[in-house]
């Protein structure tokens, strides 16, 4: 399957830019192959560079600001050259995708409204021409696939998914955005937790799985949030019992969360005011809990730094 994006003639140059992707389905860490073809009009066109960028709609760090289109990764595919009038030049590329590239497809189905596009930027005489975007479908890494499938097996229901601007405290990230996938909690885990937010941060060797739990005690006016972190290795991921692994992660996180929530509830009763427990902004080391939880040993799929 080949997807293409074609720009309209650029300004007074008459240049058109045609970008095609050989296969728009990919995974984090792979290369996205394709070709950019430039066609000049009636005049020579001096081209400064050709760059490719991955673009998505991102939620801002400030909740009061609107969502915006953000280019979260880019790479140059050609330097400067002059395209003679009426001529065509084709540039092949194999764009490397960051390991943290957001997942947009799970089980062959789009993750709600998440969309990622490939945008071509051509520098023309000091101006930037950004052509039409080509859709890119990012499937999960095997480790991500296992975690998502385990949550589905354990009764979690997908609620929403999106990209958030900014970096997480204490977490090593290369991109200026991170993906958040929200679930309604499965019946087996309901009670201390009502919602689960899942964050993946991958690198070539490991997958960090961040579980952000939320519980609102309506009668007490208490909202409690806590974060737990676990790590899995990509090697031999297919040999793990991932339902048991993820269940173990969840139960460890929920036990800590429930204990902290009970303390928050008691504090609210004493002070007569609502208490909100949130993660600190200070850096947090692996194995240490964001939001006041404590580390635990590894489970199944990896070194399992848990809180």
mmCIF file of C-alpha atoms in Angstrom:
data_model
loop_
_atom_site.group_PDB
_atom_site.id
_atom_site.type_symbol
_atom_site.label_atom_id
_atom_site.label_comp_id
_atom_site.label_asym_id
_atom_site.label_seq_id
_atom_site.Cartn_x
_atom_site.Cartn_y
_atom_site.Cartn_z
ATOM 1 C CA UNK A 1 0.000 0.000 0.000
ATOM 2 C CA UNK A 2 1.395 3.395 -0.969
ATOM 3 C CA UNK A 3 0.203 6.669 0.568
ATOM 4 C CA UNK A 4 0.991 10.028 -1.002
ATOM 5 C CA UNK A 5 0.756 13.714 -0.235
ATOM 6 C CA UNK A 6 0.931 16.373 -2.953
ATOM 7 C CA UNK A 7 1.393 20.098 -2.314
ATOM 8 C CA UNK A 8 -0.120 22.788 -4.494
ATOM 9 C CA UNK A 9 2.280 24.840 -6.616
ATOM 10 C CA UNK A 10 4.467 26.791 -4.206
ATOM 11 C CA UNK A 11 4.231 30.575 -4.391
ATOM 12 C CA UNK A 12 5.640 32.020 -7.600
ATOM 13 C CA UNK A 13 8.095 29.153 -8.143
ATOM 14 C CA UNK A 14 5.583 26.722 -9.610
ATOM 15 C CA UNK A 15 7.253 23.921 -7.624
ATOM 16 C CA UNK A 16 5.129 20.929 -6.626
ATOM 17 C CA UNK A 17 6.152 18.453 -3.925
ATOM 18 C CA UNK A 18 4.951 14.853 -4.018
ATOM 19 C CA UNK A 19 5.670 12.599 -1.024
ATOM 20 C CA UNK A 20 4.931 8.877 -1.068
ATOM 21 C CA UNK A 21 5.367 6.273 1.665
ATOM 22 C CA UNK A 22 5.958 2.707 0.543
ATOM 23 C CA UNK A 23 4.204 1.222 3.564
ATOM 24 C CA UNK A 24 2.509 3.595 6.040
ATOM 25 C CA UNK A 25 2.211 0.880 8.702
ATOM 26 C CA UNK A 26 5.243 0.831 10.972
ATOM 27 C CA UNK A 27 6.476 0.513 14.568
ATOM 28 C CA UNK A 28 8.638 2.611 16.863
ATOM 29 C CA UNK A 29 12.330 2.063 16.193
ATOM 30 C CA UNK A 30 11.851 1.085 12.539
ATOM 31 C CA UNK A 31 12.574 3.085 9.402
ATOM 32 C CA UNK A 32 9.760 4.534 7.323
ATOM 33 C CA UNK A 33 10.674 4.219 3.619
ATOM 34 C CA UNK A 34 9.418 6.505 0.894
ATOM 35 C CA UNK A 35 10.253 9.090 -1.713
ATOM 36 C CA UNK A 36 9.964 12.870 -2.160
ATOM 37 C CA UNK A 37 9.584 14.065 -5.755
ATOM 38 C CA UNK A 38 9.983 17.738 -6.667
ATOM 39 C CA UNK A 39 8.799 19.103 -10.011
ATOM 40 C CA UNK A 40 9.812 22.598 -11.108
ATOM 41 C CA UNK A 41 7.578 24.958 -13.060
ATOM 42 C CA UNK A 42 8.699 27.466 -15.667
ATOM 43 C CA UNK A 43 11.670 28.760 -13.645
ATOM 44 C CA UNK A 44 14.712 27.309 -11.908
ATOM 45 C CA UNK A 45 14.059 26.622 -8.222
ATOM 46 C CA UNK A 46 16.861 26.969 -5.624
ATOM 47 C CA UNK A 47 16.083 24.453 -2.856
ATOM 48 C CA UNK A 48 17.731 25.004 0.526
ATOM 49 C CA UNK A 49 16.872 21.645 2.046
ATOM 50 C CA UNK A 50 14.254 18.900 2.271
ATOM 51 C CA UNK A 51 13.187 17.758 5.721
ATOM 52 C CA UNK A 52 10.629 15.261 6.936
ATOM 53 C CA UNK A 53 8.737 15.610 10.201
ATOM 54 C CA UNK A 54 6.296 13.547 12.236
ATOM 55 C CA UNK A 55 3.290 15.625 13.233
ATOM 56 C CA UNK A 56 0.377 15.038 15.616
ATOM 57 C CA UNK A 57 -2.233 16.971 17.565
ATOM 58 C CA UNK A 58 -1.016 17.494 21.138
ATOM 59 C CA UNK A 59 -2.660 18.580 24.380
ATOM 60 C CA UNK A 60 -0.799 21.552 25.912
ATOM 61 C CA UNK A 61 0.881 21.513 29.318
ATOM 62 C CA UNK A 62 -1.403 24.396 30.310
ATOM 63 C CA UNK A 63 -4.998 23.033 30.410
ATOM 64 C CA UNK A 64 -6.313 26.482 29.501
ATOM 65 C CA UNK A 65 -4.629 26.438 26.101
ATOM 66 C CA UNK A 66 -6.091 24.803 22.968
ATOM 67 C CA UNK A 67 -4.778 21.659 21.321
ATOM 68 C CA UNK A 68 -2.261 22.297 18.574
ATOM 69 C CA UNK A 69 -0.436 20.535 15.795
ATOM 70 C CA UNK A 70 3.118 19.730 16.901
ATOM 71 C CA UNK A 71 6.061 18.375 14.927
ATOM 72 C CA UNK A 72 7.696 16.097 17.468
ATOM 73 C CA UNK A 73 10.447 14.590 15.300
ATOM 74 C CA UNK A 74 12.274 15.648 12.145
ATOM 75 C CA UNK A 75 15.191 14.602 9.939
ATOM 76 C CA UNK A 76 16.866 16.084 6.856
ATOM 77 C CA UNK A 77 16.794 14.004 3.668
ATOM 78 C CA UNK A 78 18.527 16.374 1.220
ATOM 79 C CA UNK A 79 20.736 19.456 1.290
ATOM 80 C CA UNK A 80 20.796 22.437 -1.063
ATOM 81 C CA UNK A 81 20.490 22.147 -4.845
ATOM 82 C CA UNK A 82 18.949 23.953 -7.820
ATOM 83 C CA UNK A 83 16.105 22.253 -9.695
ATOM 84 C CA UNK A 84 16.095 23.442 -13.321
ATOM 85 C CA UNK A 85 12.871 24.689 -14.892
ATOM 86 C CA UNK A 86 10.576 21.894 -16.013
ATOM 87 C CA UNK A 87 12.757 19.227 -14.394
ATOM 88 C CA UNK A 88 11.923 16.646 -11.765
ATOM 89 C CA UNK A 89 14.065 15.298 -8.939
ATOM 90 C CA UNK A 90 13.250 12.316 -6.744
ATOM 91 C CA UNK A 91 14.849 11.723 -3.322
ATOM 92 C CA UNK A 92 14.463 8.363 -1.585
ATOM 93 C CA UNK A 93 14.362 8.294 2.211
ATOM 94 C CA UNK A 94 14.174 5.863 5.118
ATOM 95 C CA UNK A 95 13.082 7.990 8.064
ATOM 96 C CA UNK A 96 14.132 6.483 11.436
ATOM 97 C CA UNK A 97 11.245 6.530 13.916
ATOM 98 C CA UNK A 98 12.074 7.289 17.554
ATOM 99 C CA UNK A 99 11.443 4.480 20.022
ATOM 100 C CA UNK A 100 9.036 6.835 21.831
ATOM 101 C CA UNK A 101 6.890 7.389 18.723
ATOM 102 C CA UNK A 102 3.226 7.361 19.875
ATOM 103 C CA UNK A 103 1.210 4.271 19.026
ATOM 104 C CA UNK A 104 -1.873 4.991 16.892
ATOM 105 C CA UNK A 105 -3.089 1.456 16.046
ATOM 106 C CA UNK A 106 -3.963 -1.431 18.374
ATOM 107 C CA UNK A 107 -5.343 -4.722 17.097
ATOM 108 C CA UNK A 108 -5.672 -3.225 13.639
ATOM 109 C CA UNK A 109 -8.003 -0.504 14.933
ATOM 110 C CA UNK A 110 -7.106 3.206 15.392
ATOM 111 C CA UNK A 111 -6.711 4.306 19.023
ATOM 112 C CA UNK A 112 -9.671 6.683 19.042
ATOM 113 C CA UNK A 113 -8.758 10.058 17.515
ATOM 114 C CA UNK A 114 -4.973 9.599 17.591
ATOM 115 C CA UNK A 115 -3.421 10.449 14.247
ATOM 116 C CA UNK A 116 0.181 10.866 13.110
ATOM 117 C CA UNK A 117 1.251 12.352 9.803
ATOM 118 C CA UNK A 118 4.459 12.724 7.820
ATOM 119 C CA UNK A 119 5.037 16.305 6.664
ATOM 120 C CA UNK A 120 7.558 17.376 4.021
ATOM 121 C CA UNK A 121 9.307 20.711 4.455
ATOM 122 C CA UNK A 122 11.115 22.292 1.495
ATOM 123 C CA UNK A 123 13.174 25.465 2.008
ATOM 124 C CA UNK A 124 12.768 27.829 -0.948
ATOM 125 C CA UNK A 125 14.729 31.072 -0.990
ATOM 126 C CA UNK A 126 14.430 31.574 2.757
ATOM 127 C CA UNK A 127 10.772 30.450 2.859
ATOM 128 C CA UNK A 128 9.472 27.102 4.069
ATOM 129 C CA UNK A 129 6.969 25.202 1.963
ATOM 130 C CA UNK A 130 5.183 22.501 3.958
ATOM 131 C CA UNK A 131 3.298 20.129 1.705
ATOM 132 C CA UNK A 132 0.297 17.900 2.349
ATOM 133 C CA UNK A 133 0.685 15.370 5.159
ATOM 134 C CA UNK A 134 0.838 11.642 4.558
ATOM 135 C CA UNK A 135 -0.867 9.464 7.212
ATOM 136 C CA UNK A 136 1.368 7.101 9.176
ATOM 137 C CA UNK A 137 -0.031 4.182 11.172
ATOM 138 C CA UNK A 138 2.138 3.285 14.153
ATOM 139 C CA UNK A 139 1.576 -0.201 15.545
ATOM 140 C CA UNK A 140 2.804 -1.122 19.036
ATOM 141 C CA UNK A 141 6.085 -2.815 19.828
ATOM 142 C CA UNK A 142 5.638 -6.454 20.898
ATOM 143 C CA UNK A 143 6.098 -5.473 24.555
ATOM 144 C CA UNK A 144 3.511 -2.684 24.219
ATOM 145 C CA UNK A 145 1.171 -5.074 22.423
ATOM 146 C CA UNK A 146 1.468 -7.578 25.277
ATOM 147 C CA UNK A 147 0.688 -4.967 27.939
ATOM 148 C CA UNK A 148 -2.327 -3.593 26.049
ATOM 149 C CA UNK A 149 -3.658 -7.092 25.347
ATOM 150 C CA UNK A 150 -3.236 -8.061 29.011
ATOM 151 C CA UNK A 151 -5.223 -5.017 30.147
ATOM 152 C CA UNK A 152 -7.979 -5.986 27.716
ATOM 153 C CA UNK A 153 -7.987 -9.555 29.053
ATOM 154 C CA UNK A 154 -8.157 -8.220 32.617
ATOM 155 C CA UNK A 155 -11.317 -6.244 31.826
ATOM 156 C CA UNK A 156 -9.971 -2.720 31.323
ATOM 157 C CA UNK A 157 -11.961 -0.605 28.855
ATOM 158 C CA UNK A 158 -10.303 2.009 26.680
ATOM 159 C CA UNK A 159 -11.662 5.454 27.538
ATOM 160 C CA UNK A 160 -9.511 7.937 25.626
ATOM 161 C CA UNK A 161 -6.015 8.409 24.237
ATOM 162 C CA UNK A 162 -3.964 11.451 23.390
ATOM 163 C CA UNK A 163 -0.595 13.140 23.340
ATOM 164 C CA UNK A 164 0.549 15.490 26.071
ATOM 165 C CA UNK A 165 3.175 18.199 25.661
ATOM 166 C CA UNK A 166 6.052 18.234 28.132
ATOM 167 C CA UNK A 167 8.224 15.725 29.921
ATOM 168 C CA UNK A 168 7.565 13.489 32.913
ATOM 169 C CA UNK A 169 9.582 14.130 36.088
ATOM 170 C CA UNK A 170 12.356 11.629 36.637
ATOM 171 C CA UNK A 171 11.739 9.814 33.338
ATOM 172 C CA UNK A 172 14.321 9.794 30.536
ATOM 173 C CA UNK A 173 12.613 11.016 27.357
ATOM 174 C CA UNK A 174 13.897 12.047 23.939
ATOM 175 C CA UNK A 175 10.654 13.535 22.596
ATOM 176 C CA UNK A 176 8.950 16.737 23.789
ATOM 177 C CA UNK A 177 5.625 14.884 24.046
ATOM 178 C CA UNK A 178 4.367 11.671 25.652
ATOM 179 C CA UNK A 179 1.363 9.480 24.997
ATOM 180 C CA UNK A 180 -1.355 8.831 27.563
ATOM 181 C CA UNK A 181 -3.891 6.022 27.186
ATOM 182 C CA UNK A 182 -6.819 6.107 29.620
ATOM 183 C CA UNK A 183 -8.891 3.120 30.740
ATOM 184 C CA UNK A 184 -11.892 2.480 32.921
ATOM 185 C CA UNK A 185 -10.672 0.006 35.523
ATOM 186 C CA UNK A 186 -11.692 -3.642 35.173
ATOM 187 C CA UNK A 187 -14.197 -5.071 37.686
ATOM 188 C CA UNK A 188 -11.533 -7.154 39.439
ATOM 189 C CA UNK A 189 -9.672 -3.972 40.426
ATOM 190 C CA UNK A 190 -12.546 -1.561 41.020
ATOM 191 C CA UNK A 191 -12.860 0.020 44.447
ATOM 192 C CA UNK A 192 -9.645 1.813 45.338
ATOM 193 C CA UNK A 193 -9.196 2.890 41.695
ATOM 194 C CA UNK A 194 -11.695 4.157 39.125
ATOM 195 C CA UNK A 195 -9.412 5.120 36.238
ATOM 196 C CA UNK A 196 -6.031 4.028 34.927
ATOM 197 C CA UNK A 197 -3.761 6.127 32.735
ATOM 198 C CA UNK A 198 -1.059 4.205 30.901
ATOM 199 C CA UNK A 199 2.146 5.807 29.625
ATOM 200 C CA UNK A 200 4.793 4.006 27.558
ATOM 201 C CA UNK A 201 8.392 5.225 27.321
ATOM 202 C CA UNK A 202 10.452 2.886 25.141
ATOM 203 C CA UNK A 203 14.126 2.681 24.217
ATOM 204 C CA UNK A 204 16.054 0.069 22.197
ATOM 205 C CA UNK A 205 16.373 -2.321 25.155
ATOM 206 C CA UNK A 206 13.441 -1.699 27.477
ATOM 207 C CA UNK A 207 9.896 -0.475 27.849
ATOM 208 C CA UNK A 208 9.038 1.651 30.859
ATOM 209 C CA UNK A 209 5.394 1.229 31.819
ATOM 210 C CA UNK A 210 3.939 4.036 33.924
ATOM 211 C CA UNK A 211 0.600 3.438 35.630
ATOM 212 C CA UNK A 212 -1.153 6.599 36.753
ATOM 213 C CA UNK A 213 -4.094 5.731 39.004
ATOM 214 C CA UNK A 214 -6.983 7.964 39.943
ATOM 215 C CA UNK A 215 -9.715 7.571 42.522
ATOM 216 C CA UNK A 216 -12.297 10.177 43.438
ATOM 217 C CA UNK A 217 -14.143 9.591 46.695
ATOM 218 C CA UNK A 218 -17.213 11.685 45.967
ATOM 219 C CA UNK A 219 -18.745 11.550 49.443
ATOM 220 C CA UNK A 220 -15.540 12.683 51.084
ATOM 221 C CA UNK A 221 -14.643 15.173 48.365
ATOM 222 C CA UNK A 222 -11.238 13.548 48.008
ATOM 223 C CA UNK A 223 -9.291 13.051 44.797
ATOM 224 C CA UNK A 224 -6.197 10.881 45.033
ATOM 225 C CA UNK A 225 -3.691 10.183 42.292
ATOM 226 C CA UNK A 226 -0.575 8.052 42.353
ATOM 227 C CA UNK A 227 1.982 6.840 39.832
ATOM 228 C CA UNK A 228 3.836 3.535 39.676
ATOM 229 C CA UNK A 229 6.648 2.584 37.311
ATOM 230 C CA UNK A 230 7.625 -0.815 35.950
ATOM 231 C CA UNK A 231 10.193 -1.900 33.377
ATOM 232 C CA UNK A 232 10.120 -4.732 30.836
ATOM 233 C CA UNK A 233 12.801 -5.944 28.439
ATOM 234 C CA UNK A 234 12.097 -6.402 24.731
ATOM 235 C CA UNK A 235 14.244 -9.555 24.628
ATOM 236 C CA UNK A 236 12.208 -12.745 25.121
ATOM 237 C CA UNK A 237 9.028 -10.720 25.633
ATOM 238 C CA UNK A 238 7.080 -13.403 23.772
ATOM 239 C CA UNK A 239 7.942 -16.013 26.416
ATOM 240 C CA UNK A 240 6.263 -14.232 29.341
ATOM 241 C CA UNK A 241 2.787 -14.780 30.777
ATOM 242 C CA UNK A 242 1.833 -11.148 30.305
ATOM 243 C CA UNK A 243 -1.585 -11.412 31.907
ATOM 244 C CA UNK A 244 0.101 -12.513 35.139
ATOM 245 C CA UNK A 245 2.846 -9.929 34.763
ATOM 246 C CA UNK A 246 0.439 -7.016 34.312
ATOM 247 C CA UNK A 247 -1.879 -8.334 37.023
ATOM 248 C CA UNK A 248 1.075 -8.350 39.415
ATOM 249 C CA UNK A 249 1.997 -4.789 38.457
ATOM 250 C CA UNK A 250 -1.587 -3.638 38.961
ATOM 251 C CA UNK A 251 -2.010 -5.275 42.353
ATOM 252 C CA UNK A 252 1.253 -3.843 43.663
ATOM 253 C CA UNK A 253 0.312 -0.377 42.416
ATOM 254 C CA UNK A 254 -3.251 -0.585 43.710
ATOM 255 C CA UNK A 255 -2.150 -1.737 47.172
ATOM 256 C CA UNK A 256 0.136 1.287 47.480
ATOM 257 C CA UNK A 257 -2.473 3.565 45.966
ATOM 258 C CA UNK A 258 -5.212 2.368 48.336
ATOM 259 C CA UNK A 259 -2.958 2.859 51.352
ATOM 260 C CA UNK A 260 -2.110 6.407 50.282
ATOM 261 C CA UNK A 261 -5.757 7.136 49.443
ATOM 262 C CA UNK A 262 -6.854 5.986 52.896
ATOM 263 C CA UNK A 263 -4.338 8.338 54.475
ATOM 264 C CA UNK A 264 -5.610 11.165 52.259
ATOM 265 C CA UNK A 265 -9.190 10.385 53.247
ATOM 266 C CA UNK A 266 -8.298 10.429 56.944
ATOM 267 C CA UNK A 267 -6.420 13.711 56.509
ATOM 268 C CA UNK A 268 -9.443 15.264 54.787
ATOM 269 C CA UNK A 269 -11.767 14.196 57.615
ATOM 270 C CA UNK A 270 -9.468 15.725 60.191
ATOM 271 C CA UNK A 271 -8.982 19.033 58.389
ATOM 272 C CA UNK A 272 -12.493 19.205 56.991
ATOM 273 C CA UNK A 273 -11.208 19.987 53.508
ATOM 274 C CA UNK A 274 -10.610 18.099 50.302
ATOM 275 C CA UNK A 275 -7.146 16.696 49.820
ATOM 276 C CA UNK A 276 -5.485 16.167 46.487
ATOM 277 C CA UNK A 277 -2.432 13.947 46.388
ATOM 278 C CA UNK A 278 -0.307 14.560 43.313
ATOM 279 C CA UNK A 279 3.170 13.514 42.209
ATOM 280 C CA UNK A 280 6.033 15.855 43.131
ATOM 281 C CA UNK A 281 7.894 17.798 40.463
ATOM 282 C CA UNK A 282 11.279 16.643 41.685
ATOM 283 C CA UNK A 283 13.120 13.964 39.687
ATOM 284 C CA UNK A 284 12.242 10.413 40.688
ATOM 285 C CA UNK A 285 14.654 7.541 40.304
ATOM 286 C CA UNK A 286 13.565 4.182 38.854
ATOM 287 C CA UNK A 287 12.188 1.995 41.621
ATOM 288 C CA UNK A 288 11.036 5.026 43.597
ATOM 289 C CA UNK A 289 7.375 5.913 43.586
ATOM 290 C CA UNK A 290 6.096 9.080 42.033
ATOM 291 C CA UNK A 291 3.396 10.321 44.350
ATOM 292 C CA UNK A 292 4.810 8.821 47.529
ATOM 293 C CA UNK A 293 4.781 5.108 46.710
ATOM 294 C CA UNK A 294 7.664 2.716 47.237
ATOM 295 C CA UNK A 295 9.677 0.457 44.972
ATOM 296 C CA UNK A 296 9.350 -3.276 44.627
ATOM 297 C CA UNK A 297 11.142 -6.171 42.952
ATOM 298 C CA UNK A 298 10.887 -7.148 39.319
ATOM 299 C CA UNK A 299 7.978 -9.155 37.974
ATOM 300 C CA UNK A 300 7.962 -11.543 35.024
ATOM 301 C CA UNK A 301 8.658 -9.482 31.918
ATOM 302 C CA UNK A 302 11.491 -7.351 33.194
ATOM 303 C CA UNK A 303 13.343 -5.666 35.957
ATOM 304 C CA UNK A 304 9.989 -4.391 37.158
ATOM 305 C CA UNK A 305 10.834 -1.287 39.091
ATOM 306 C CA UNK A 306 7.467 -0.915 40.720
ATOM 307 C CA UNK A 307 5.719 1.382 43.111
#
